[in-house]
Coordinates of C-alpha atoms in Angstrom, one line a residue:
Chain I
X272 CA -83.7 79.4 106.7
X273 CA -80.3 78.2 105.4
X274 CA -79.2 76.7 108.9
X275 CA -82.8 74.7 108.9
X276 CA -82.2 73.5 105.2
X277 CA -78.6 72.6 105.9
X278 CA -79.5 70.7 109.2
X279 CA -82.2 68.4 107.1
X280 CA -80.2 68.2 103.8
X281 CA -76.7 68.0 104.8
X282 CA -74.3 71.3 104.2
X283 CA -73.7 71.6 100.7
X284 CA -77.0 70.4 99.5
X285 CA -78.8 72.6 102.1
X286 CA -77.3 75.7 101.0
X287 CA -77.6 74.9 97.5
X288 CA -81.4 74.3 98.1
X289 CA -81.9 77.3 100.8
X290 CA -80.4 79.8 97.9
X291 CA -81.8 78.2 95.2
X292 CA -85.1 79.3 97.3
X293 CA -84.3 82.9 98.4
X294 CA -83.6 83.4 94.3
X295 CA -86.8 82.3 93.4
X296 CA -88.0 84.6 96.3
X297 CA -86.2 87.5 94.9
X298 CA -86.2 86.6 90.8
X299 CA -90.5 85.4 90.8
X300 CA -91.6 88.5 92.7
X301 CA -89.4 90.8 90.4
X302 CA -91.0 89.7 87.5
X303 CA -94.4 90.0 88.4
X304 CA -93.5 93.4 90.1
X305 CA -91.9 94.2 85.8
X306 CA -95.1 93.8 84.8
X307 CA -97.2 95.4 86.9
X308 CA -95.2 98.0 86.5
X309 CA -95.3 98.5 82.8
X310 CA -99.0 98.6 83.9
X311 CA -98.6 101.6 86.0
X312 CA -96.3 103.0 83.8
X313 CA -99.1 103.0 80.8
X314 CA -101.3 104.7 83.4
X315 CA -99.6 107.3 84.7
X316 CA -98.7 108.4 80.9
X317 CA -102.3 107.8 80.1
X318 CA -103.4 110.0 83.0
X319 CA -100.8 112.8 82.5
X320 CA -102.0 113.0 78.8
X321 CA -105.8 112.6 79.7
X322 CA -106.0 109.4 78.3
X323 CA -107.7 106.2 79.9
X324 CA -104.9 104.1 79.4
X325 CA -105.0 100.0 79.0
X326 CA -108.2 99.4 80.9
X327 CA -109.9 96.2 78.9
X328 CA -108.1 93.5 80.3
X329 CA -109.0 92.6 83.6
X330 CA -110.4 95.0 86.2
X331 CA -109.3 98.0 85.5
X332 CA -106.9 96.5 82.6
X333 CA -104.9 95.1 85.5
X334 CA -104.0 91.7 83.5
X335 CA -102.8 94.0 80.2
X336 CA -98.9 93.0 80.8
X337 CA -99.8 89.4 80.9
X338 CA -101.7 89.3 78.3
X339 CA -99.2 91.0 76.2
X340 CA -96.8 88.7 77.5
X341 CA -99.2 85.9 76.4
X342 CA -99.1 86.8 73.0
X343 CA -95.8 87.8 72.7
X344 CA -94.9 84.4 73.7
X345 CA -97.4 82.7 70.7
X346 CA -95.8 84.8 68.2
X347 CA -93.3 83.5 65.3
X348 CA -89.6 83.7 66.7
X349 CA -88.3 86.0 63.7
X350 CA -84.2 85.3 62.7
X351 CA -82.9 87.8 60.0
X352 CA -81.5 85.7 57.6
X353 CA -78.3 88.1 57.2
X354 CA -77.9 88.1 61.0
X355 CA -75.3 86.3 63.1
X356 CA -77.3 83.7 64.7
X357 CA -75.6 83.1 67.8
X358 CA -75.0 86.9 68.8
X359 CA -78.7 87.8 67.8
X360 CA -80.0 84.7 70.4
X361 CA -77.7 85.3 72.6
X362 CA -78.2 89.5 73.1
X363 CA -81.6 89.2 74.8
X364 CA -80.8 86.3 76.9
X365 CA -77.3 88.6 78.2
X366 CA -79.7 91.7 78.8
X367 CA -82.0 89.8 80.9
X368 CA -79.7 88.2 83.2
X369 CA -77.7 90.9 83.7
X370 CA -81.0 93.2 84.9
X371 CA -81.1 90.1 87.5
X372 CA -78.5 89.3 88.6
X373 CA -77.7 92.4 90.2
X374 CA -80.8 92.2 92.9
X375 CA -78.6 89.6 94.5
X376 CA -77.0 91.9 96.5
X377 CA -80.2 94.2 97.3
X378 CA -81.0 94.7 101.0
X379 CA -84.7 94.2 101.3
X380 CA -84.9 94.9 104.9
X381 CA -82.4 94.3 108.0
X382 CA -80.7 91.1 107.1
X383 CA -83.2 90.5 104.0
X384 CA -80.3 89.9 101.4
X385 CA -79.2 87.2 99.2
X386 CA -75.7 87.9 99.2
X387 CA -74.6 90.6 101.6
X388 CA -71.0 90.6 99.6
X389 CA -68.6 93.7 101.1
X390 CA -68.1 94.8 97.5
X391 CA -72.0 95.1 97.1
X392 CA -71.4 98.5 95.7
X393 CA -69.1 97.7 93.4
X394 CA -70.9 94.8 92.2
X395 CA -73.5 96.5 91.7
X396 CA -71.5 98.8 89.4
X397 CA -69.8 96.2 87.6
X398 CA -73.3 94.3 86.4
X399 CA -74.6 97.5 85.2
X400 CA -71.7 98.5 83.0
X401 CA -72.5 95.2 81.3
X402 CA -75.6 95.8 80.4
X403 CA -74.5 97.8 77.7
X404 CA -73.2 94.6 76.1
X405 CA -76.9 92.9 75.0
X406 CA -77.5 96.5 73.5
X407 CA -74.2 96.6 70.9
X408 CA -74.4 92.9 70.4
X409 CA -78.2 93.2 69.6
X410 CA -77.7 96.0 67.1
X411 CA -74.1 94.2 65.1
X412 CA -75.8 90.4 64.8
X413 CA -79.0 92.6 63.5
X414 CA -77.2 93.3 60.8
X415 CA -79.4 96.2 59.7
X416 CA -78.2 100.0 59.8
X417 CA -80.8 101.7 63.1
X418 CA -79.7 98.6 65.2
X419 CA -76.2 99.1 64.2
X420 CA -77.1 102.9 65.1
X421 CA -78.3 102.1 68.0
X422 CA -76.1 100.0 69.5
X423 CA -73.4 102.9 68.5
X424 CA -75.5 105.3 70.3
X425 CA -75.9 103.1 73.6
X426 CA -72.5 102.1 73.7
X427 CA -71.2 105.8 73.6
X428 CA -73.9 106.7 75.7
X429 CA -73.6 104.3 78.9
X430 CA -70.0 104.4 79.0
X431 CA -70.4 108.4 79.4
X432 CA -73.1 108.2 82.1
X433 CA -71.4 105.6 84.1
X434 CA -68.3 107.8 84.6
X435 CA -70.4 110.0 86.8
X436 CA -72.3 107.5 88.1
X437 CA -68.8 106.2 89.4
X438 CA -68.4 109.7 91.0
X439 CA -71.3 109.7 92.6
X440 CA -71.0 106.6 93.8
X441 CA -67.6 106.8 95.5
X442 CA -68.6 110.3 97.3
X443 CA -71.3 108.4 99.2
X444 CA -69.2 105.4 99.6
X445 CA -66.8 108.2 101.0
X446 CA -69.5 109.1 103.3
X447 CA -70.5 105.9 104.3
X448 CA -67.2 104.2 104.8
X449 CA -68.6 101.2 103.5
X450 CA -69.6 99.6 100.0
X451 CA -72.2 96.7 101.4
X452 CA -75.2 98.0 100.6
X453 CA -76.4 97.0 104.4
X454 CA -73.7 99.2 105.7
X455 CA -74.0 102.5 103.5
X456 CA -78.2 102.4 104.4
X457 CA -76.9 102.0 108.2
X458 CA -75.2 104.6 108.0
X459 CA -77.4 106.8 106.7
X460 CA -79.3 106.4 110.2
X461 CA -80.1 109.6 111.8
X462 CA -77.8 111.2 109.5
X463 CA -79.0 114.7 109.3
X464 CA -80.3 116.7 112.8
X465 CA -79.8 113.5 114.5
X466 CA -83.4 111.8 112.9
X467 CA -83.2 112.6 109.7
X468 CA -82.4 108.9 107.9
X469 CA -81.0 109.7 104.3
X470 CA -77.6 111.0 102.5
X471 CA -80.5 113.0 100.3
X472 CA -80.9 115.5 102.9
X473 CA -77.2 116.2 103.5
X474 CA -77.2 119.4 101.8
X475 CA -73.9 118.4 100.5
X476 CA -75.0 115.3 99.6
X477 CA -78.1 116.3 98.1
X478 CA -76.6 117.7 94.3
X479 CA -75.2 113.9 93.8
X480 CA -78.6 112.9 94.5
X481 CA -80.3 115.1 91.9
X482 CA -76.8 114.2 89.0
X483 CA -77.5 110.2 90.5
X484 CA -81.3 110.2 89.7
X485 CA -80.6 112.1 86.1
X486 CA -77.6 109.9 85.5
X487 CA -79.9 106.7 86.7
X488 CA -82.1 107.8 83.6
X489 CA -79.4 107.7 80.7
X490 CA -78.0 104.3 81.9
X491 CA -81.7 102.9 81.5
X492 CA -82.1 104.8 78.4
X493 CA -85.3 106.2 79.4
X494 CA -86.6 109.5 78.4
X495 CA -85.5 112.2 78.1
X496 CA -82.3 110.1 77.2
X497 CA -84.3 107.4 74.9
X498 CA -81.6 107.9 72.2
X499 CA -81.1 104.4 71.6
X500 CA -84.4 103.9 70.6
X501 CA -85.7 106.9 69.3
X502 CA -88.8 106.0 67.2
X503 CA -88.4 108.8 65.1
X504 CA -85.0 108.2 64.3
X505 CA -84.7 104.6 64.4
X506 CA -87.6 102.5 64.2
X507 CA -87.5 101.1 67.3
X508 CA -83.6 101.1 67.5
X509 CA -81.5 98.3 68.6
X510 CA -85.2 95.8 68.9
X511 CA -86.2 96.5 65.7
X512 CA -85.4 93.1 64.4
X513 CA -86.4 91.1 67.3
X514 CA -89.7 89.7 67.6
X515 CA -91.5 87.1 69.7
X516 CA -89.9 86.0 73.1
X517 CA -86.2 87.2 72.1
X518 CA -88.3 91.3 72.0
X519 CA -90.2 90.3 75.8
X520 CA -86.7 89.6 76.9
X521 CA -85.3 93.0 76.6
X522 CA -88.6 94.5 77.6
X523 CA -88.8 92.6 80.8
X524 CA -84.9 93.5 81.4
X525 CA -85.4 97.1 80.6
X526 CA -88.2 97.3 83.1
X527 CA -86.0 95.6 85.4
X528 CA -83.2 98.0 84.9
X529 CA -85.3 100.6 85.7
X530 CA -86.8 98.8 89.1
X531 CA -83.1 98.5 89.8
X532 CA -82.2 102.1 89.7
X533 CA -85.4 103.4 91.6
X534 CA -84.1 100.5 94.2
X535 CA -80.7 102.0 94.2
X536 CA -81.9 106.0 94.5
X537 CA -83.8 104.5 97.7
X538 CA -81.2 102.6 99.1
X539 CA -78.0 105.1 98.1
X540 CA -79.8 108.3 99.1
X541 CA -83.4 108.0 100.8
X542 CA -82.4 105.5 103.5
X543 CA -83.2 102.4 102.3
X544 CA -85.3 100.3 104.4
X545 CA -85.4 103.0 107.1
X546 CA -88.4 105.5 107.9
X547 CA -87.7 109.2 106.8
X548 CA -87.2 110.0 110.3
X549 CA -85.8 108.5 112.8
X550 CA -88.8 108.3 115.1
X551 CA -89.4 104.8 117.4
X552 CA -93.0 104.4 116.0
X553 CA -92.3 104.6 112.3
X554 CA -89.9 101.3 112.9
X555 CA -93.6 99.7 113.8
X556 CA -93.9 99.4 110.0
X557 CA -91.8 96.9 108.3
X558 CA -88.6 97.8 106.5
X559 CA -89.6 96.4 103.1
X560 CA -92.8 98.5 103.0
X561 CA -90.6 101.7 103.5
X562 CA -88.1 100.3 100.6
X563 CA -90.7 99.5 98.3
X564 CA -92.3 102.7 98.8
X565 CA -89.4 104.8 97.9
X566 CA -88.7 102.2 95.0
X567 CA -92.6 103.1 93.9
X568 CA -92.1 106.8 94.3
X569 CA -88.9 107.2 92.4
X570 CA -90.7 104.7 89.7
X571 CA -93.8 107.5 89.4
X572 CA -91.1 110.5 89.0
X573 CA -89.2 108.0 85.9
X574 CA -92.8 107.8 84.5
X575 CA -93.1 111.2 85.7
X576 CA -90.0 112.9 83.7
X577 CA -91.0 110.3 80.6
X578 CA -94.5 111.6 80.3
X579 CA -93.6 115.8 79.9
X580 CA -90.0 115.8 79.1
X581 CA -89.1 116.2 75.3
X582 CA -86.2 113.8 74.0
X583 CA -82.8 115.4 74.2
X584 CA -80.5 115.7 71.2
X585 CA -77.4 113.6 71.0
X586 CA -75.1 115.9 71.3
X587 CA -76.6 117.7 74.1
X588 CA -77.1 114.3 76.2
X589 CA -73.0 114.2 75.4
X590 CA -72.5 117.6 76.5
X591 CA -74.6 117.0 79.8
X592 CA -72.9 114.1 80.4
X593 CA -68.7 114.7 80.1
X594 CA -68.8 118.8 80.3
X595 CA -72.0 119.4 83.4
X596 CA -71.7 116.0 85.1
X597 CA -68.7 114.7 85.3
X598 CA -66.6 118.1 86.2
X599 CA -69.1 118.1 89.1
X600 CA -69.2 114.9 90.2
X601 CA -65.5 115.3 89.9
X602 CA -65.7 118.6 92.4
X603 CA -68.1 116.9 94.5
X604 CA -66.0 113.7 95.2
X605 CA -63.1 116.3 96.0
X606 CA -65.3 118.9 98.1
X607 CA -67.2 115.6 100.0
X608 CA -63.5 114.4 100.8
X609 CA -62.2 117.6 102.0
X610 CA -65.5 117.8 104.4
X611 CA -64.6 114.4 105.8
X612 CA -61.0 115.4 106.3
X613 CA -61.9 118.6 108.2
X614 CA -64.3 117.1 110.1
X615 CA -63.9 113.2 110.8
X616 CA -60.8 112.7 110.5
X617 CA -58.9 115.5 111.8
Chain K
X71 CA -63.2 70.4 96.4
X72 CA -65.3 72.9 95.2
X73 CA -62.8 75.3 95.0
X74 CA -60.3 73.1 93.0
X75 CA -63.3 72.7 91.0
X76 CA -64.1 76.2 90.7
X77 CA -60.6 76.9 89.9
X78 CA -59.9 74.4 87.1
X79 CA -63.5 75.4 85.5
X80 CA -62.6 79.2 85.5
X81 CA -59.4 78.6 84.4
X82 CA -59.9 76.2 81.7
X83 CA -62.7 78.7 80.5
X84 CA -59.9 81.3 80.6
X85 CA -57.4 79.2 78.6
X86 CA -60.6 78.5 75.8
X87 CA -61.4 81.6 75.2
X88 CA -57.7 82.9 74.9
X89 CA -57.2 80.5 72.2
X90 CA -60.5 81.4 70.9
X91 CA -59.8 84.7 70.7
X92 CA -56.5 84.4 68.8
X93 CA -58.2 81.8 66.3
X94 CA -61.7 83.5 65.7
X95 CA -62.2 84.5 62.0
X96 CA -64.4 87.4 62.6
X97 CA -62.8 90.3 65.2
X98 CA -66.2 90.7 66.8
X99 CA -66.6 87.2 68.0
X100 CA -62.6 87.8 69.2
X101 CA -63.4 90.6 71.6
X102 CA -66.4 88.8 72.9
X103 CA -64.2 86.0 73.6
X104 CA -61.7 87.8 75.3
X105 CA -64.8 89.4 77.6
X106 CA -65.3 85.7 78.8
X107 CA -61.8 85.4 79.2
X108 CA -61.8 88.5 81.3
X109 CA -64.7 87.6 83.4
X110 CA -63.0 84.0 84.4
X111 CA -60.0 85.6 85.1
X112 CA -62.5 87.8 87.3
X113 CA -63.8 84.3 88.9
X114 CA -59.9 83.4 89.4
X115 CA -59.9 86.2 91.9
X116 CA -62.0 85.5 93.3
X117 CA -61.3 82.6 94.5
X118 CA -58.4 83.6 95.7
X119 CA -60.3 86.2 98.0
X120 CA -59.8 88.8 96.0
X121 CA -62.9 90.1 95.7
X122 CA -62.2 93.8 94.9
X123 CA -59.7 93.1 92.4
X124 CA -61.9 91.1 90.7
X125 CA -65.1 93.7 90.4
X126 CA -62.7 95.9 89.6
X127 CA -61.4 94.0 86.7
X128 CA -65.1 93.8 85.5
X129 CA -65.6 97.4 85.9
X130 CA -62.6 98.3 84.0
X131 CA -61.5 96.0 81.5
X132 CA -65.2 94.7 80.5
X133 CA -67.3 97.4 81.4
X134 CA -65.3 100.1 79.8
X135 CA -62.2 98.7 77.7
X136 CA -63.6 95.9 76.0
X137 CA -66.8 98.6 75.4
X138 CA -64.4 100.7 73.8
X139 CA -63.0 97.6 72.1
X140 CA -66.1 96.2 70.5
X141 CA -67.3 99.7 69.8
X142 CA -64.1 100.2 67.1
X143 CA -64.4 96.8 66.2
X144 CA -67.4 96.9 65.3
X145 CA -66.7 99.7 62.9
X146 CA -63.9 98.2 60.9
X147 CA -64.5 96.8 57.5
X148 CA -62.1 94.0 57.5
X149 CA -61.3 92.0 54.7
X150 CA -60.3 88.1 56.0
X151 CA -58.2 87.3 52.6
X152 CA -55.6 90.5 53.1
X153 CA -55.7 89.4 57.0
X154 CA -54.8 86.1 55.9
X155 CA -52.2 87.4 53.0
X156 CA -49.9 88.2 55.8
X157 CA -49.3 84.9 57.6
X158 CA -46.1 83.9 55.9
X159 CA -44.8 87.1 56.4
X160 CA -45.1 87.2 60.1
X161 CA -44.6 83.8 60.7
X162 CA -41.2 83.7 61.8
X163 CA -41.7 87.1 63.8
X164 CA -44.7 85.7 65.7
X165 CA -42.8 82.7 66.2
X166 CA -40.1 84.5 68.0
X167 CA -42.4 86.6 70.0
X168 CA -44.1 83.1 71.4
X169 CA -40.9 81.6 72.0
X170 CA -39.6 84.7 74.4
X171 CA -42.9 84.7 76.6
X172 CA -43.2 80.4 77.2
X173 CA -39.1 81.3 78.0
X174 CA -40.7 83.4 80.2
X175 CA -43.1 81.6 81.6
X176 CA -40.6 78.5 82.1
X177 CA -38.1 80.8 84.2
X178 CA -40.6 82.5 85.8
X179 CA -42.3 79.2 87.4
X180 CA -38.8 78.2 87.9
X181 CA -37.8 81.4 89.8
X182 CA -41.2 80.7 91.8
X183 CA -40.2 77.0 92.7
X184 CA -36.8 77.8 93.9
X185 CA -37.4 80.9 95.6
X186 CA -35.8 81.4 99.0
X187 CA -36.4 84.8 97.7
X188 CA -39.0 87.1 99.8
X189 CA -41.3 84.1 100.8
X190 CA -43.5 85.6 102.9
X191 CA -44.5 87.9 100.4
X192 CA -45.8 85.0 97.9
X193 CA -49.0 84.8 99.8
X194 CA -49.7 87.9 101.9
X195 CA -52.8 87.3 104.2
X196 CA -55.4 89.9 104.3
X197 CA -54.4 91.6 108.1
X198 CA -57.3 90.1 110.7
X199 CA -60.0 92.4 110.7
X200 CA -59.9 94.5 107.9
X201 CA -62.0 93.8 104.7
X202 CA -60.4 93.4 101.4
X203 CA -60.7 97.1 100.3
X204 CA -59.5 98.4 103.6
X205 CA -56.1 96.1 103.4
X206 CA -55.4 97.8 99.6
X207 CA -56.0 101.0 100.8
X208 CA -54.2 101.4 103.4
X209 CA -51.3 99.9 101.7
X210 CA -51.8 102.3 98.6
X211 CA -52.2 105.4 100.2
X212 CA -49.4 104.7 103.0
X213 CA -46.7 102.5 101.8
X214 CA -47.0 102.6 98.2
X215 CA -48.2 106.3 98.1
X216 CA -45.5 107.9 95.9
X217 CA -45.6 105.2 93.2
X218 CA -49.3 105.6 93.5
X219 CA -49.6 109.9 93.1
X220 CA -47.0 108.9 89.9
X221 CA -48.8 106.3 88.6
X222 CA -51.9 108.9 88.3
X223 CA -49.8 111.7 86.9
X224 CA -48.4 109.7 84.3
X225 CA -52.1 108.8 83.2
X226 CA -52.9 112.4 83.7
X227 CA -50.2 113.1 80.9
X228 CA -50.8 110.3 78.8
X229 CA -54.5 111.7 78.8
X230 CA -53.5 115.4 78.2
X231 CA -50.9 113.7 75.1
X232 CA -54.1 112.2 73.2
X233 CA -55.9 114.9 73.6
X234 CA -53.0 117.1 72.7
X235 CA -52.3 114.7 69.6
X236 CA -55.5 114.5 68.4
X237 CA -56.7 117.6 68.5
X238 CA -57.0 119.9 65.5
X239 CA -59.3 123.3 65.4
X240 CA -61.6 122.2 62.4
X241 CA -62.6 126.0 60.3
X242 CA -65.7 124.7 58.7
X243 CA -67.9 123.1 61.4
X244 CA -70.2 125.5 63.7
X245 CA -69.8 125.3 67.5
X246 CA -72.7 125.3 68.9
X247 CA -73.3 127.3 72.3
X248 CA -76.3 126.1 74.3
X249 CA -76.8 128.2 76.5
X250 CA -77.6 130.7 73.7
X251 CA -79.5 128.4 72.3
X252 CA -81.9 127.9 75.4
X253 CA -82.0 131.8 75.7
X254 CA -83.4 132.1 72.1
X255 CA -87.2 133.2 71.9
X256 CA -89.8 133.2 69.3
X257 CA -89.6 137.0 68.7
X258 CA -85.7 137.0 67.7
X259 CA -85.9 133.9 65.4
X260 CA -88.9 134.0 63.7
X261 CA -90.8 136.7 62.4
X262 CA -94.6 137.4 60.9
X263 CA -95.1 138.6 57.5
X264 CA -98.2 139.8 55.8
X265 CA -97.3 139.0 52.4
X266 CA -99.6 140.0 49.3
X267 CA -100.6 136.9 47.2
X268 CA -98.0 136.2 44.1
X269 CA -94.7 137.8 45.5
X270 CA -92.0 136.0 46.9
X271 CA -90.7 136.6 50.3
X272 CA -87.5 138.4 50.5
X273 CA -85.6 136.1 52.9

């Protein structure tokens, strides 16, 4: 699509338009995909506590999310007046870009990617430590004690999780040889028996699956880890001043945090875009239906663990993270080394 | 083009929020300043092709530093009028200090402009057919792999000094053990009383 943009609009301008394109391709879809997703999420907590669930909007209260966004967006934009203005606009607006901007590098499907960068990995890792940064600067230019709480909570929080998350990432990176995304789902091709696609079933592969999908949950600051906006705590944490549009911006860049993760479970340890097995018919179906079935799936378990796990305490989510986690992430980087050592590289 | 434009945007957002860092009245805006200057100097590289050097510097210095930063700065209670009070006192100090590093900086261009000095090492070419990554690795963990291992023991030991430093066995708080915790049941911690009406429970 680029080279037929760039042939009738010149190089530069081609590109410019051809991207500008694929961004609304990837950004549009997302957001529609958030909101249909808080849908599902109200369902399947309204199922797993034998409730209906939104179901008066629309057929089968499929149109709730918009029209929540509907009138979230005719409400009264609310500014504390003891709040710094500029930080208290500007949080939301930081937290929503930064839950976008990572899909850039997101393989969709062979060659589907906006920016298929050879640090995708890393990029990856970089935006998501920063979205810790609309959280603390949300809950100082509050100026109100369960923001500033809040914001104390997420910062200690995130930066604990994403050590192991680090861990993880470099043992499959290890195992890959690679960090474009592209790469580390090709080689996770036939990976175990010979058509098995997936790092997942590497038995030694597997634990940093399990600590990747836990640790995915505490940088999203969903349950069991909701600390940061623990309603019996904290109001509603580091939101509870925002109103209006400034409050849908951090819900639609949560959700799309989360979509994020349940993308990067898929992609880092299920295969990606590739069928469970390696098997000649199952590459019949298209690549994206595989991905977005294994984004959907690990969505239902986050939904899943949120519905019938209790909140953990603050000093045990603490203690999971730098005393269980990151000792064995630590042994796991060391133990997945020595493996490749012993047996591809000797 | 581009790229001069690229670089003269990054850089002059570099240079801006340098200053504003040093100038901002309020220590919060400050570190938020010097994220932007972090993440331009990130841009710098790049644009030089640097491209691991410059995740990484957004992965260390503003996804963890300047976390840690903003976390204690947060926290302070500063009072701008004693900040201020100093200025004076300091002045001909800070002076000096700015006076050594644009010495610095003028013999250090100069040294660059002259050299005949180890040319081909002022731009070294990424080797064909490696990525980025590859090209630092191998020339961390072959040529460079002593000062490397040292450079991680002496973090290693100025890690175990902190700890060693800051560390004091506190008598009055209770540890709390959880795996004894998650082996507690009902029958051990709580237990059923049939008490008659108007006499108090002996606890």
């Amino acid at each position: 699509m680029t080279e037929w943009f760039q042939s009738v609009l010149g190089t530069g301008f081609g590109w410019f338009t051809a991207t500008l394109i694929l961004i609304l391709l990837i950004a549009l879809p997302l957001m529609l995909a958030v909101a249909m997703i808080i849908y599902a999420d109200r369902k399947i907590w309204a199922a797993m506590a034998l409730r209906r669930g939104p179901n008066v909007v629309g057929p089968f209260g499929l149109l709730q999310s918009f029209a929540d966004g509907l009138k979230v967006f005719l409400q009264e934009t609310i500014i504390p007046t003891a709040a710094n203005r500029g930080i208290f606009l500007m949080a939301p607006i930081i937290t929503f870009t930064v839950a976008l901007i990572a899909w850039a590098v997101i393989p969709f499907g062979p060659g589907m990617v906006l920016a298929d960068i050879n640090v995708g990995l890393l990029y990856i890792f970089a935006v998501s430590s920063l979205g810790v940064y609309g959280v603390i600067m949300s809950g100082w230019a509050s100026n109100s004690k369960y923001p500033f709480f809040s914001a104390l909570r997420a910062a200690a929080q995130m930066v604990s999780y994403e050590v192991s998350i680090g861990f993880v990432l470099i043992s499959v990176v290890l195992w890959a040889g690679t960090f474009n995304l592209s790469g580390i789902i090709e080689a996770q091709r036939a990976h175990v028996f010979g058509f098995i696609n997936g790092f997942a079933f590497n038995p030694l592969l597997f634990p940093m699956a399990v600590v990747f999908l836990i640790s995915a949950l505490a940088e999203t600051a969903r349950a069991p880890f909701d600390l940061t906006e623990a309603e019996s705590e904290l109001v509603a944490g580091y939101q509870t001043e925002y109103s209006s549009m400034s409050f849908a911006l951090f819900w639609l860049g949560e959700y799309a945090n989360v979509i994020l993760m349940c993308a990067l479970n898929a992609i880092l340890f299920w295969g990606g875009w590739l069928p469970p097995v390696d098997w000649a018919p199952l590459y019949l179906v298209p690549g994206i239906f595989w991905f977005f079935a294994k984004i959907l799936f690990f969505f239902f378990v986050f939904s899943w663990v949120k519905a019938t796990v209790p909140r953990f305490r603050y000093d045990q989510l603490m203690r999971l993270g730098w005393k269980v986690f990151l000792p064995l992430s630590l042994f796991w980087v060391f133990l997945v080394s020595g493996w490749l050592m012993l047996t591809r590289y000797s | 083009m581009i790229q001069a434009f690229a670089f003269y945007l990054f850089a002059a957002i570099v240079l801006l929020s340098g200053a504003m860092t040093v100038t901002s009245r309020n220590p919060v805006h400050s570190v938020l300043w010097l994220i932007l200057a972090f993440f331009n100097a990130a841009g710098l590289m790049l644009i030089v092709g640097a491209e691991f050097i410059a995740m990484l510097l957004v992965i260390v210095y503003v996804g963890a530093v300047a976390v840690l930063f903003l976390f204690v700065v947060m926290m302070l209670d500063i009072d701008f009028a004693e900040l201020r009070a100093g200025f004076a006192r300091y002045a001909v100090f800070g002076t000096l200090v700015a006076l050594v590093l644009a010495a610095e900086i003028v013999i250090a261009v100069g040294a660059w402009s002259a050299g005949s000095l180890a040319l081909s090492q002022r731009v070294a070419p990424t080797p064909e057919g490696m990525s980025n990554i590859q090209a630092v690795g191998t020339l961390l963990y072959t040529r460079y792999l002593y000062i490397f291992e040292a450079a991680g023991v002496l973090l290693l030991v100025a890690m175990v000094g902190a700890i060693v430093l800051t560390h004091r066995t506190r008598s009055n708080t209770r540890s709390q053990s959880v795996p004894r915790q998650n082996a507690r049941r009902p029958d051990e911690a709580t237990r059923n009383v049939n008490q008659p009406v108007g006499v108090g429970v002996e606890l």
